[in-house]
Short mmCIF file of C-alpha atoms and ligand atoms in Angstrom, two decimals:
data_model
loop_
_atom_site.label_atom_id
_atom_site.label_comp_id
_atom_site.label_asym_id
_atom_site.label_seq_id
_atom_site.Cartn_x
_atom_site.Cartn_y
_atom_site.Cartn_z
CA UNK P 1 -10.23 33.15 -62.95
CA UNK P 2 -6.75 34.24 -63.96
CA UNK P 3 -4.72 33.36 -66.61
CA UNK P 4 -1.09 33.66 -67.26
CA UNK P 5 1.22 33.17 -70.15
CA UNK P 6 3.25 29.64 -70.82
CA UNK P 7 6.56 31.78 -71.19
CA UNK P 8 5.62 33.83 -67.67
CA UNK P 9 6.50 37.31 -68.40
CA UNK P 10 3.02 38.30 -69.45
CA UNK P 11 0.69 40.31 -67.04
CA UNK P 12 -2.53 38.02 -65.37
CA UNK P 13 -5.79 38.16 -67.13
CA UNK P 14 -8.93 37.02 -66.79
CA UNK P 15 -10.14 34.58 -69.97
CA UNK P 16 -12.48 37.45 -71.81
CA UNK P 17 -9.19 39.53 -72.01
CA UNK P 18 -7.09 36.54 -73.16
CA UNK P 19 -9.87 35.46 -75.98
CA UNK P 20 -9.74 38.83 -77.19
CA UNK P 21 -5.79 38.71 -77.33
CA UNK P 22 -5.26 35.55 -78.79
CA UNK P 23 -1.25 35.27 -78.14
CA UNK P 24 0.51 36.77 -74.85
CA UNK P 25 2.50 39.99 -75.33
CA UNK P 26 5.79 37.51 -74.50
CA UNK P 27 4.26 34.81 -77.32
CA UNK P 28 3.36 32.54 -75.59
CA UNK P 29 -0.45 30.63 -75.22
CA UNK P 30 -2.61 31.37 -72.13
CA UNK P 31 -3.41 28.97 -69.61
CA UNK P 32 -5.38 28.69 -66.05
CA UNK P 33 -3.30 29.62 -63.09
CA UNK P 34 -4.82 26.80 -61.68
CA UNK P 35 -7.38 24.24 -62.96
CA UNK P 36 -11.18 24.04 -61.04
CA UNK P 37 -12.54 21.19 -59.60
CA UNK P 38 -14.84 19.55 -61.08
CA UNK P 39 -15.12 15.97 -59.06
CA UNK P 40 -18.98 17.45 -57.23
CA UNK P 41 -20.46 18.16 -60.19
CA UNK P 42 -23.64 16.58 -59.95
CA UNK P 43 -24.17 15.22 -63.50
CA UNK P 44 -27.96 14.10 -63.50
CA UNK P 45 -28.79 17.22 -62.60
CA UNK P 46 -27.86 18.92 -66.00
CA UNK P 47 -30.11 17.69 -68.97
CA UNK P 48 -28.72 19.41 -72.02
CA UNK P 49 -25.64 19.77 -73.85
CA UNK P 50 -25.20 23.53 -73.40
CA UNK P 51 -26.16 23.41 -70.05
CA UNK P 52 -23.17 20.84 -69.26
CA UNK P 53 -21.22 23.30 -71.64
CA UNK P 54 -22.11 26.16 -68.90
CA UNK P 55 -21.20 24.14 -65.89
CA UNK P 56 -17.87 23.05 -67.26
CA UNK P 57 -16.72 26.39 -68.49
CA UNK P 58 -18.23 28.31 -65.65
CA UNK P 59 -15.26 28.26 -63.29
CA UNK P 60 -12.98 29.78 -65.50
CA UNK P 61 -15.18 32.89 -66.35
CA UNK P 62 -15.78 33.71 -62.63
CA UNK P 63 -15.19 37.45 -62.00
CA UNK P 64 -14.25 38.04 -65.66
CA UNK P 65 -13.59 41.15 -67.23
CA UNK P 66 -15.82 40.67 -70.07
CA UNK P 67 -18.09 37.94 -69.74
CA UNK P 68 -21.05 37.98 -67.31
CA UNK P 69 -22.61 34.58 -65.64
CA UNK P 70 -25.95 35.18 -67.88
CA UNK P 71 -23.25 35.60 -70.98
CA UNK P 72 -21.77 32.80 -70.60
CA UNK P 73 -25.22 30.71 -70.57
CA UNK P 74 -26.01 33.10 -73.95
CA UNK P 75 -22.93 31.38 -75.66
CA UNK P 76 -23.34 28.21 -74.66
CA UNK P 77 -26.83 28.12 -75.99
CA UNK P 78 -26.27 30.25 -79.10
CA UNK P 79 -22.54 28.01 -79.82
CA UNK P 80 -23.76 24.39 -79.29
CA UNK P 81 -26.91 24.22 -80.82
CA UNK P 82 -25.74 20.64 -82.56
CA UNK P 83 -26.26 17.31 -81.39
CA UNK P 84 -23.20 15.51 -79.72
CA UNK P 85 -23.54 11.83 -79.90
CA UNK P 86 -21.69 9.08 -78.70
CA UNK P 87 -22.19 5.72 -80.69
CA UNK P 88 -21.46 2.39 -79.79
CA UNK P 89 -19.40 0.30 -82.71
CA UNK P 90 -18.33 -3.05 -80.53
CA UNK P 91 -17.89 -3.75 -76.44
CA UNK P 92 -16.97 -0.88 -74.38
CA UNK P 93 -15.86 0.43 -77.37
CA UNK P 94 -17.52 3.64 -78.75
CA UNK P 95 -17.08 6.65 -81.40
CA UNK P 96 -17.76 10.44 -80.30
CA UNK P 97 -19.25 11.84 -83.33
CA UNK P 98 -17.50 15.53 -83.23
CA UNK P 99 -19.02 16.46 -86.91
CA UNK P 100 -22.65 17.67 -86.79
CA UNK P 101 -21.94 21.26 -86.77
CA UNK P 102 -22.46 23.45 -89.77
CA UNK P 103 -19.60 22.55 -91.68
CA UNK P 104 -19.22 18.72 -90.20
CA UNK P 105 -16.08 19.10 -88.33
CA UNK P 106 -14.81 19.30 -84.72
CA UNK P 107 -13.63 22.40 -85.44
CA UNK P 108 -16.92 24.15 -85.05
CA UNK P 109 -17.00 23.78 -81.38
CA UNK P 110 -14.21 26.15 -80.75
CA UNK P 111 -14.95 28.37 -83.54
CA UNK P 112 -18.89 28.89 -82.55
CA UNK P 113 -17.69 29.50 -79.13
CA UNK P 114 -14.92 32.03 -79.68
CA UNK P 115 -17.62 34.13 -82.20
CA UNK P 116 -20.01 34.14 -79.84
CA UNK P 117 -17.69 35.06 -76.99
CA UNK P 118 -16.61 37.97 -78.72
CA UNK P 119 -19.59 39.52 -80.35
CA UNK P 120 -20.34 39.64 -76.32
CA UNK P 121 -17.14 41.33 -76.15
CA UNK P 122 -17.76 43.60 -78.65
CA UNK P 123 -20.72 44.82 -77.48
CA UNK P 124 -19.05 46.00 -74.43
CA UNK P 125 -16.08 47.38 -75.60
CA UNK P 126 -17.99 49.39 -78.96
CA UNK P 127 -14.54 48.58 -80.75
CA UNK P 128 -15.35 46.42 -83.90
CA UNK P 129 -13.01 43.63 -85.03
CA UNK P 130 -10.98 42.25 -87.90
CA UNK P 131 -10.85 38.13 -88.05
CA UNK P 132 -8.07 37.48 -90.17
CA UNK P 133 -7.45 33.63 -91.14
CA UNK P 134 -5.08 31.70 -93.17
CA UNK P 135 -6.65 28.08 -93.94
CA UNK P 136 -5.27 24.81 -95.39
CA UNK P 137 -8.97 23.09 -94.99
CA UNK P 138 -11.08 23.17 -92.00
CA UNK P 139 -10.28 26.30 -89.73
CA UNK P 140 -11.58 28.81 -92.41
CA UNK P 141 -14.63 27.27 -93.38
CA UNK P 142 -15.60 26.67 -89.12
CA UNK P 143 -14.06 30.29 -88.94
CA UNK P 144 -16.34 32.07 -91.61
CA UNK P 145 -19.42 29.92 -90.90
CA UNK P 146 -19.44 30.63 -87.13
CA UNK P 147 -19.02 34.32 -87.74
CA UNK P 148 -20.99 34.78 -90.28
CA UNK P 149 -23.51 37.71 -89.70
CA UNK P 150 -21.90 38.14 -86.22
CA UNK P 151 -22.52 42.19 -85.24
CA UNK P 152 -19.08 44.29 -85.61
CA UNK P 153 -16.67 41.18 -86.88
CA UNK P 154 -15.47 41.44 -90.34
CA UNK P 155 -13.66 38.11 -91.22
CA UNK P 156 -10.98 37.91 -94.03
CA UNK P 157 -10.51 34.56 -95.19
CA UNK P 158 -7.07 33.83 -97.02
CA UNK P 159 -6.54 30.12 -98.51
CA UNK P 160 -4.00 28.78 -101.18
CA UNK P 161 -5.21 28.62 -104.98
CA UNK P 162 -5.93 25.14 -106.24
CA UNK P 163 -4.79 23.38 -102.86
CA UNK P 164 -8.14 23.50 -101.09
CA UNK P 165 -11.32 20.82 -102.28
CA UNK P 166 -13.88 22.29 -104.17
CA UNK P 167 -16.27 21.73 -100.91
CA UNK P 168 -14.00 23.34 -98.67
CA UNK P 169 -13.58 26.29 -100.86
CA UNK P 170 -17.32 26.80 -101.49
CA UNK P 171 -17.58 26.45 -97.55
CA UNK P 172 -14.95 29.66 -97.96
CA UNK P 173 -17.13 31.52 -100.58
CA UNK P 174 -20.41 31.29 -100.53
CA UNK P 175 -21.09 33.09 -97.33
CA UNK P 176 -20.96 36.91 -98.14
CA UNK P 177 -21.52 39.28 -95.99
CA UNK P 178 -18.99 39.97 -93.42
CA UNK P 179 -17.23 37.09 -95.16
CA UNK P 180 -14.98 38.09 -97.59
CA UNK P 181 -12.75 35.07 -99.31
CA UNK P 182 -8.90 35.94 -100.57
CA UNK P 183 -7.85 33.29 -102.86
CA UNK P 184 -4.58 34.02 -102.80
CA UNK P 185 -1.63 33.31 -105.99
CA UNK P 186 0.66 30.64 -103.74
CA UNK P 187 1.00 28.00 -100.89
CA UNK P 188 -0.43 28.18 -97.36
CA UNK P 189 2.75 28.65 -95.91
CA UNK P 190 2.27 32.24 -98.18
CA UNK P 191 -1.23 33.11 -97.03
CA UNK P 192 0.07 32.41 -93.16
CA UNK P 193 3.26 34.73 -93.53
CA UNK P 194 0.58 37.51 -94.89
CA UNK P 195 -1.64 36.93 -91.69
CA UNK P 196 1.60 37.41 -89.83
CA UNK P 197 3.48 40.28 -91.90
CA UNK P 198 -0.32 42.20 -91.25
CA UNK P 199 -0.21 41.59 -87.72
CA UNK P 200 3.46 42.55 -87.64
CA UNK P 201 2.24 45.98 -89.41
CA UNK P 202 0.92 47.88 -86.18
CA UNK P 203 -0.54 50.78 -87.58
CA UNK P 204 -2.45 49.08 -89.83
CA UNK P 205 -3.10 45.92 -87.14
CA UNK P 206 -4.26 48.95 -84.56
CA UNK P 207 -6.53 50.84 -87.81
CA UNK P 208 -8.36 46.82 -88.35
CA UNK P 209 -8.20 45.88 -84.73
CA UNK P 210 -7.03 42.72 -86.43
CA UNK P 211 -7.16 39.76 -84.01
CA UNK P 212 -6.69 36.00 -84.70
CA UNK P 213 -9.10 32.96 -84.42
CA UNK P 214 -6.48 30.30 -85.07
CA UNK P 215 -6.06 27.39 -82.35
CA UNK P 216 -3.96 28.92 -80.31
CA UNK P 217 -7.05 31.27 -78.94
CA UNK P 218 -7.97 30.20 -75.94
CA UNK P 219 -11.62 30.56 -76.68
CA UNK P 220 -11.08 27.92 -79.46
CA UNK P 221 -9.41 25.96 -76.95
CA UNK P 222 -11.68 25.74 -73.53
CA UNK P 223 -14.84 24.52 -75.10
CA UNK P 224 -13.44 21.90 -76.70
CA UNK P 225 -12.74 20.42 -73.18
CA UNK P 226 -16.75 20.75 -72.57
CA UNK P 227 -17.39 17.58 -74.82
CA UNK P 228 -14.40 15.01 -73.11
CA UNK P 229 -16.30 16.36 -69.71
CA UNK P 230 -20.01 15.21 -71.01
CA UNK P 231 -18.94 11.91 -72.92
CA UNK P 232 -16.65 10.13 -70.08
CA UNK P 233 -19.25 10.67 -67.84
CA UNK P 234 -21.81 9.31 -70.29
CA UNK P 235 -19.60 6.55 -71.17
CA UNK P 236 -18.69 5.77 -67.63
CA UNK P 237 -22.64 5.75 -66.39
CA UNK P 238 -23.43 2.91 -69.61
CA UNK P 239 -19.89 0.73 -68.78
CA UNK P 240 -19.44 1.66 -65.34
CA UNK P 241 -15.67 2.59 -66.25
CA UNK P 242 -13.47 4.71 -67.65
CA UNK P 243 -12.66 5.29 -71.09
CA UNK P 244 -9.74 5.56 -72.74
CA UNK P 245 -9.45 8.19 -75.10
CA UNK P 246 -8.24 8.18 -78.27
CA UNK P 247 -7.53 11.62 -80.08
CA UNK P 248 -6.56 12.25 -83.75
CA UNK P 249 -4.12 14.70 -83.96
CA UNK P 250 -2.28 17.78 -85.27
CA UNK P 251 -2.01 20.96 -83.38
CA UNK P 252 -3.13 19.02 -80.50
CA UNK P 253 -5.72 21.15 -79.37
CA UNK P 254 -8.17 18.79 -79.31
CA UNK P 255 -5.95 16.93 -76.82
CA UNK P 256 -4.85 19.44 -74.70
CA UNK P 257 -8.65 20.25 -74.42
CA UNK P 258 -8.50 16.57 -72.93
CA UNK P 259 -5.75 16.97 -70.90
CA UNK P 260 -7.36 20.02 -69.19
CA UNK P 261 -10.94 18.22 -68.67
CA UNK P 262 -8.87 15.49 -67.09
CA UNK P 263 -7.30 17.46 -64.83
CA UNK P 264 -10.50 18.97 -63.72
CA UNK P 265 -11.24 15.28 -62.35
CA UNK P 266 -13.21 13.83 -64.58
CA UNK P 267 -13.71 10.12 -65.08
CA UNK P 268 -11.30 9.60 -68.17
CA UNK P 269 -8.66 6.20 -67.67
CA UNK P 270 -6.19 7.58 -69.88
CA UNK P 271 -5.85 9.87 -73.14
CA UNK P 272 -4.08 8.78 -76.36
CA UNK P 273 -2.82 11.05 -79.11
CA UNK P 274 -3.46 9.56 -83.08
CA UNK P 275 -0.76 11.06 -85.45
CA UNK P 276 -0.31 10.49 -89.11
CA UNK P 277 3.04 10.30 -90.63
CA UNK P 278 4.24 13.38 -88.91
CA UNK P 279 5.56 11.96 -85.70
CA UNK P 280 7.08 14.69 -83.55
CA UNK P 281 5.11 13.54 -80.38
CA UNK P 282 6.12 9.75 -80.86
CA UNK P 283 9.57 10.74 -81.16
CA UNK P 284 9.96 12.78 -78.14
CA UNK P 285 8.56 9.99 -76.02
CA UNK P 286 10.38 7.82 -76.98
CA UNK P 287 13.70 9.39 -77.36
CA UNK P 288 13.23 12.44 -74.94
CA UNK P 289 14.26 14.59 -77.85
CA UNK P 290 11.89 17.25 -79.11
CA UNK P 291 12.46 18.00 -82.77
CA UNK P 292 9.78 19.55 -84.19
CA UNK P 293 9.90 19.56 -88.38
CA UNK P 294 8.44 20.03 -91.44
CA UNK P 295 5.34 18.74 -92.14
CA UNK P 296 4.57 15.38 -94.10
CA UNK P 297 1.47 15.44 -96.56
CA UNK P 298 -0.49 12.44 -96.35
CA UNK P 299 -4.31 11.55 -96.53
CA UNK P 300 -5.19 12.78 -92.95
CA UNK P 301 -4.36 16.37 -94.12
CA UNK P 302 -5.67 18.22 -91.24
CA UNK P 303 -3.87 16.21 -88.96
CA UNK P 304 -0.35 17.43 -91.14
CA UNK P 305 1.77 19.28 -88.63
CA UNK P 306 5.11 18.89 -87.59
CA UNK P 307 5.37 21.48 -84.93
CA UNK P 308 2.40 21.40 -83.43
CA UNK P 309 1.63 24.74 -81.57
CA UNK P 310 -0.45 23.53 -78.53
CA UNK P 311 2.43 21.80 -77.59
CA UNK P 312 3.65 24.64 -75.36
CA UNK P 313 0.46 24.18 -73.40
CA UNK P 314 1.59 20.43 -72.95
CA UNK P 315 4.78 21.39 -71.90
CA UNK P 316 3.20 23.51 -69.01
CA UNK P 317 0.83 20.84 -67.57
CA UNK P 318 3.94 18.05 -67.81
CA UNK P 319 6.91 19.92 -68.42
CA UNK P 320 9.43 16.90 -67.27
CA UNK P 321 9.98 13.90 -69.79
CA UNK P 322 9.35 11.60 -67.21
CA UNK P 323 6.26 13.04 -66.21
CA UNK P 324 5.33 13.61 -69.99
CA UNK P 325 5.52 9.63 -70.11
CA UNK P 326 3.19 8.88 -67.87
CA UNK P 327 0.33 11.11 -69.26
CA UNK P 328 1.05 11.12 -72.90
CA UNK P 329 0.74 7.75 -75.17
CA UNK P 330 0.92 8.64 -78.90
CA UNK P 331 1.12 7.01 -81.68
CA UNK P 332 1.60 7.12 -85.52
CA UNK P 333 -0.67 5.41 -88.21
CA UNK P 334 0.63 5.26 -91.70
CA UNK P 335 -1.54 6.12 -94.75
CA UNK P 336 -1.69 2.56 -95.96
CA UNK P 337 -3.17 1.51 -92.62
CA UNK P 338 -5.29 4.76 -93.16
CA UNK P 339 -6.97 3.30 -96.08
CA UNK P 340 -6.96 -0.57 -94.86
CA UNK P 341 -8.88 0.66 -91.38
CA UNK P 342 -11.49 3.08 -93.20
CA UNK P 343 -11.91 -0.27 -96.06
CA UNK P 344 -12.08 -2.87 -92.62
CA UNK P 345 -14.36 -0.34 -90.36
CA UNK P 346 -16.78 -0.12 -93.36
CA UNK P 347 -16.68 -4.26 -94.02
CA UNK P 348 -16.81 -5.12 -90.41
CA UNK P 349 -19.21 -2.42 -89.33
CA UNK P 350 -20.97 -0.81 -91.78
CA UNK P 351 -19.85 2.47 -90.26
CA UNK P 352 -18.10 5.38 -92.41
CA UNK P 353 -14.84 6.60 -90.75
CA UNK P 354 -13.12 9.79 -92.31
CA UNK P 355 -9.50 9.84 -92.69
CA UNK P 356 -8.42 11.46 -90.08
CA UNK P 357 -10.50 9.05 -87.72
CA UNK P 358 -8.98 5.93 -89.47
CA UNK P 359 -5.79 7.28 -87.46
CA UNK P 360 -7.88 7.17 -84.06
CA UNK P 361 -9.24 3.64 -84.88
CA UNK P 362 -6.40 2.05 -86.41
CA UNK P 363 -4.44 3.02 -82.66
CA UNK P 364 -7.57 1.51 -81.18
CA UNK P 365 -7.16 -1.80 -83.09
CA UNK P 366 -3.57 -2.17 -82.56
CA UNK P 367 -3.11 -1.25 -78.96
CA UNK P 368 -6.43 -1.05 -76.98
CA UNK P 369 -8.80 -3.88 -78.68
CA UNK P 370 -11.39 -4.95 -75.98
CA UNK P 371 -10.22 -1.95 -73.49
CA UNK P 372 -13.04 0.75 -72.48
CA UNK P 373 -12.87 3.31 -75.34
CA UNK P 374 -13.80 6.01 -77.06
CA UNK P 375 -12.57 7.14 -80.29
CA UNK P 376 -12.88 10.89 -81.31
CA UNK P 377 -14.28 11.39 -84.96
CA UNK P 378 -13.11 14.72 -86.01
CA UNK P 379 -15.07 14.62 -89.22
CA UNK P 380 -18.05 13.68 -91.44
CA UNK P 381 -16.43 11.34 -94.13
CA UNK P 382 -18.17 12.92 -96.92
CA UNK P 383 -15.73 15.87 -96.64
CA UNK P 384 -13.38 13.47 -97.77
CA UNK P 385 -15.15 12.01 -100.01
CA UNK P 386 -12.39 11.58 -102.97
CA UNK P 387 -10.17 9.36 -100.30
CA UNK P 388 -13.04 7.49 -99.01
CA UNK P 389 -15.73 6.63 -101.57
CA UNK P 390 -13.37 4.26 -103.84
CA UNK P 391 -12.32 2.46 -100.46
CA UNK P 392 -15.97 1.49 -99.34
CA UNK P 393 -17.27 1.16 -102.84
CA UNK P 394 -20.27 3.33 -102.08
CA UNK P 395 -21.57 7.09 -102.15
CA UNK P 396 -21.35 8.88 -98.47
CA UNK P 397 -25.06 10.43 -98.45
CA UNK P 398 -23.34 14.67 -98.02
CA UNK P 399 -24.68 16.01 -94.55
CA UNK P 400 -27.57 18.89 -95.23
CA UNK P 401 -25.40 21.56 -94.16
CA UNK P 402 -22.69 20.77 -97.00
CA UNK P 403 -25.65 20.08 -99.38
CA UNK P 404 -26.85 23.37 -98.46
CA UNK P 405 -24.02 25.22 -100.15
CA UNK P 406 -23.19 23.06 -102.87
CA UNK P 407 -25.84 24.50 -105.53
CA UNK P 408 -24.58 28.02 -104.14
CA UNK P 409 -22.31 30.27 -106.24
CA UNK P 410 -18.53 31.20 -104.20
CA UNK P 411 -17.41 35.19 -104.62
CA UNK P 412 -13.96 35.32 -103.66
CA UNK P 413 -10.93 38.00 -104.60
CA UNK P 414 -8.38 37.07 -106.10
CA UNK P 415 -4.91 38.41 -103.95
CA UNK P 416 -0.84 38.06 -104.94
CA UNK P 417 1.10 37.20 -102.04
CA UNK P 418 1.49 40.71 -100.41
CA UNK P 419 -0.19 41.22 -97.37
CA UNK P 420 -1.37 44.75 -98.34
CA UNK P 421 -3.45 43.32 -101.32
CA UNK P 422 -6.15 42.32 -98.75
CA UNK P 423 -6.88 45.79 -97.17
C1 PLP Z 501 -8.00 20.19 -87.10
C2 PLP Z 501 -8.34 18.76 -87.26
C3 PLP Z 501 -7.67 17.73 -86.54
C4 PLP Z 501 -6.50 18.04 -85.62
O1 PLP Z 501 -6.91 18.73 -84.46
P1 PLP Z 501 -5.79 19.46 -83.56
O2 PLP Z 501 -6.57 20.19 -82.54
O3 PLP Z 501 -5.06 20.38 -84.49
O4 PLP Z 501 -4.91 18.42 -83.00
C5 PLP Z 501 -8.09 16.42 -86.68
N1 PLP Z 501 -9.10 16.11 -87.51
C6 PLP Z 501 -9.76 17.04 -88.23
C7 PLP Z 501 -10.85 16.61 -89.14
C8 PLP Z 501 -9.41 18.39 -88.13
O5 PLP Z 501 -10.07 19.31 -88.86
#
């Protein structure tokens, strides 16, 4: 399948090409020239997770440059090798657990898949790679675990001194190997002008082959549409509906992911976007307006954005306000009802909600109590366990994987803010 650029004036190419690009010559993000169908596909047929993975993202590696039929079912095997469940907390109203990857976030869907994807690519082209990552939290730490060991990918890791948790910056350090941590002497908005001022150097971007795993790469983006596929058809065979889906987001790629499984046909009632303070979607629907801004802080950290880059791929699927409206619901949860609905989930429940789902369930309280849903969990809550332990009163037993690298000693250099300190 082709893909074109959201601004147009980039040349067609086929998804392996665009994966290894990241961003279109013209800037903007790749998407499908047009979306498969995937109404036919005969569900009880397919009876594991990386086999649904393979029938979902099948259609849009057809003919590819790169990537071969038996590559593709390579990935999918060697990317998803974590379970995926779907839990039921109250009527029709489940929680898709997105955090039993290696480092017990969603994010390790689209990272695994994008490393995988192009060590294929490398072995084809013989050219070896540079991964080169700025990180406020989770992206690095998916980033450095999925590539870790990968043949021909070296992976520079750049995050902001004292601004990361100590968990996320052993996540950063402890790998070795064709890991190598920066901690760099300022903010992230520092270590993410140095990823760009190094891609902006094209001698030295050409000597790397520097390339960037951030969300925008398409390859972080299509498997995340795999799971929305697999769990409204799993949700829809135990309630014999639809779900509603409830999303907690930033960048929204996690939602456009949605949007594009949707569109594929697949049985999904509608698709609801969970912000934090930062509410540039909110606005724009409901004044028609889009500002994006700067970014609020608050306790659903990953979820901080105020101009949230997938948007442009949002903008290309419903480009007309009116349209917009009538696929997009979003809405904005507060860091007081943050803390009240992981402190009320807990008491009500039992179950342990991380910040950043609080958003998701707090929108699910408020506006679609007793409607088919499912709410996304982006995270294990023990990765944020400062915020959440003193709310529930109680110790969050710490997933193996984390456990795994606690006792472990980080390496990391130690970088001022100029882009050349790193090579
Ligand atoms: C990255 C992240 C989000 C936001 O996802 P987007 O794709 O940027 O919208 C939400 N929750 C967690 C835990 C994350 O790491």
């Amino acid at each position: 399948m082709d893909f074109v650029s959201t601004r147009g004036l980039s040349k067609k190419i086929t998804a392996g090409e665009a994966i290894l690009k990241g961003l279109a010559e013209d800037g903007g993000l790749y998407v499908p020239v047009k979306f498969p169908s995937l109404v036919h596909m005969n569900i009880s047929q397919i009876s594991s997770y990386p086999e649904m993975a393979f029938e979902v993202l099948a259609p849009y590696f057809e003919n590819d440059k790169y990537i071969t039929v038996n590559d593709l079912a390579e990935i999918c095997m060697d990317a998803f090798n974590f379970n995926v469940p779907l839990i039921q907390l109250g009527d029709k109203e489940s929680v898709l657990e997105l955090y039993h990857g290696p480092t017990a976030a969603f994010k390790d869907f689209g990272a695994r898949f994008l490393a995988s994807t192009l060590e294929k690519i490398i072995e084809k082209t013989q050219k070896e790679l540079t991964i080169l990552v700025a990180t406020s939290g989770d992206t690095g730490g998916a980033v450095a675990s999925a590539f870790h060991d990968k043949a021909g990918i070296n992976v520079k890791v750049l995050y902001p001194k004292d601004r990361v948790s100590e968990r996320q910056k052993k996540q950063l350090t402890v790998l070795g190997g064709n890991i190598q941590a920066y901690e760099v002497d300022g903010s992230f908005d520092d270590c993410q002008k140095m990823v760009k001022d190094a891609f902006m150097d094209k001698e030295l971007s050409q000597k790397w082959g520097l390339t960037s795993a951030n969300s925008i790469n398409l390859g972080r983006l299509l498997p995340q549409s795999v799971y929305y596929v697999y769990a409204s058809h799993l949700f829809r065979s135990m309630y014999g509906v639809n779900p509603n889906i409830i999303i907690p987001s930033g960048n929204v790629g996690n939602s456009c992911a949605a949007y594009w499984a949707f569109t594929t046909g697949v049985p999904i009632e509608s698709i609801v976007l969970a912000v934090n303070a930062n509410k540039t979607i909110p606005n724009y629907l409901e004044t028609g307006e889009y500002k994006p801004s700067a970014s609020i802080h608050t306790l659903a950290n990953a979820m901080d954005v105020g101009a949230p880059s997938n948007m442009e791929r949002l903008f290309n699927l419903y480009g007309d306000i009116d349209v917009f409206r009538q696929f997009v619901t979003s809405y904005s949860v507060s860091d007081e009802d943050i803390k009240e609905t992981i402190k009320k989930t807990y008491k009500e429940t039992s179950y342990i909600i991380c910040p950043h789902t609080a958003c998701a369930k707090k929108v699910y309280e408020t506006h679609y109590k007793n409607k088919p849903s499912i709410i996304v969990s982006t995270a294990h809550p023990a990765k944020f366990e400062t915020i959440v332990e003193p709310l529930i009163g109680k110790t969050i037993p710490v997933p193996e994987s984390i456990n795994d690298i606690l006792s472990k000693k980080g390496r990391f250099i130690s970088v001022s803010t100029n882009y050349k300190d790193i090579f």
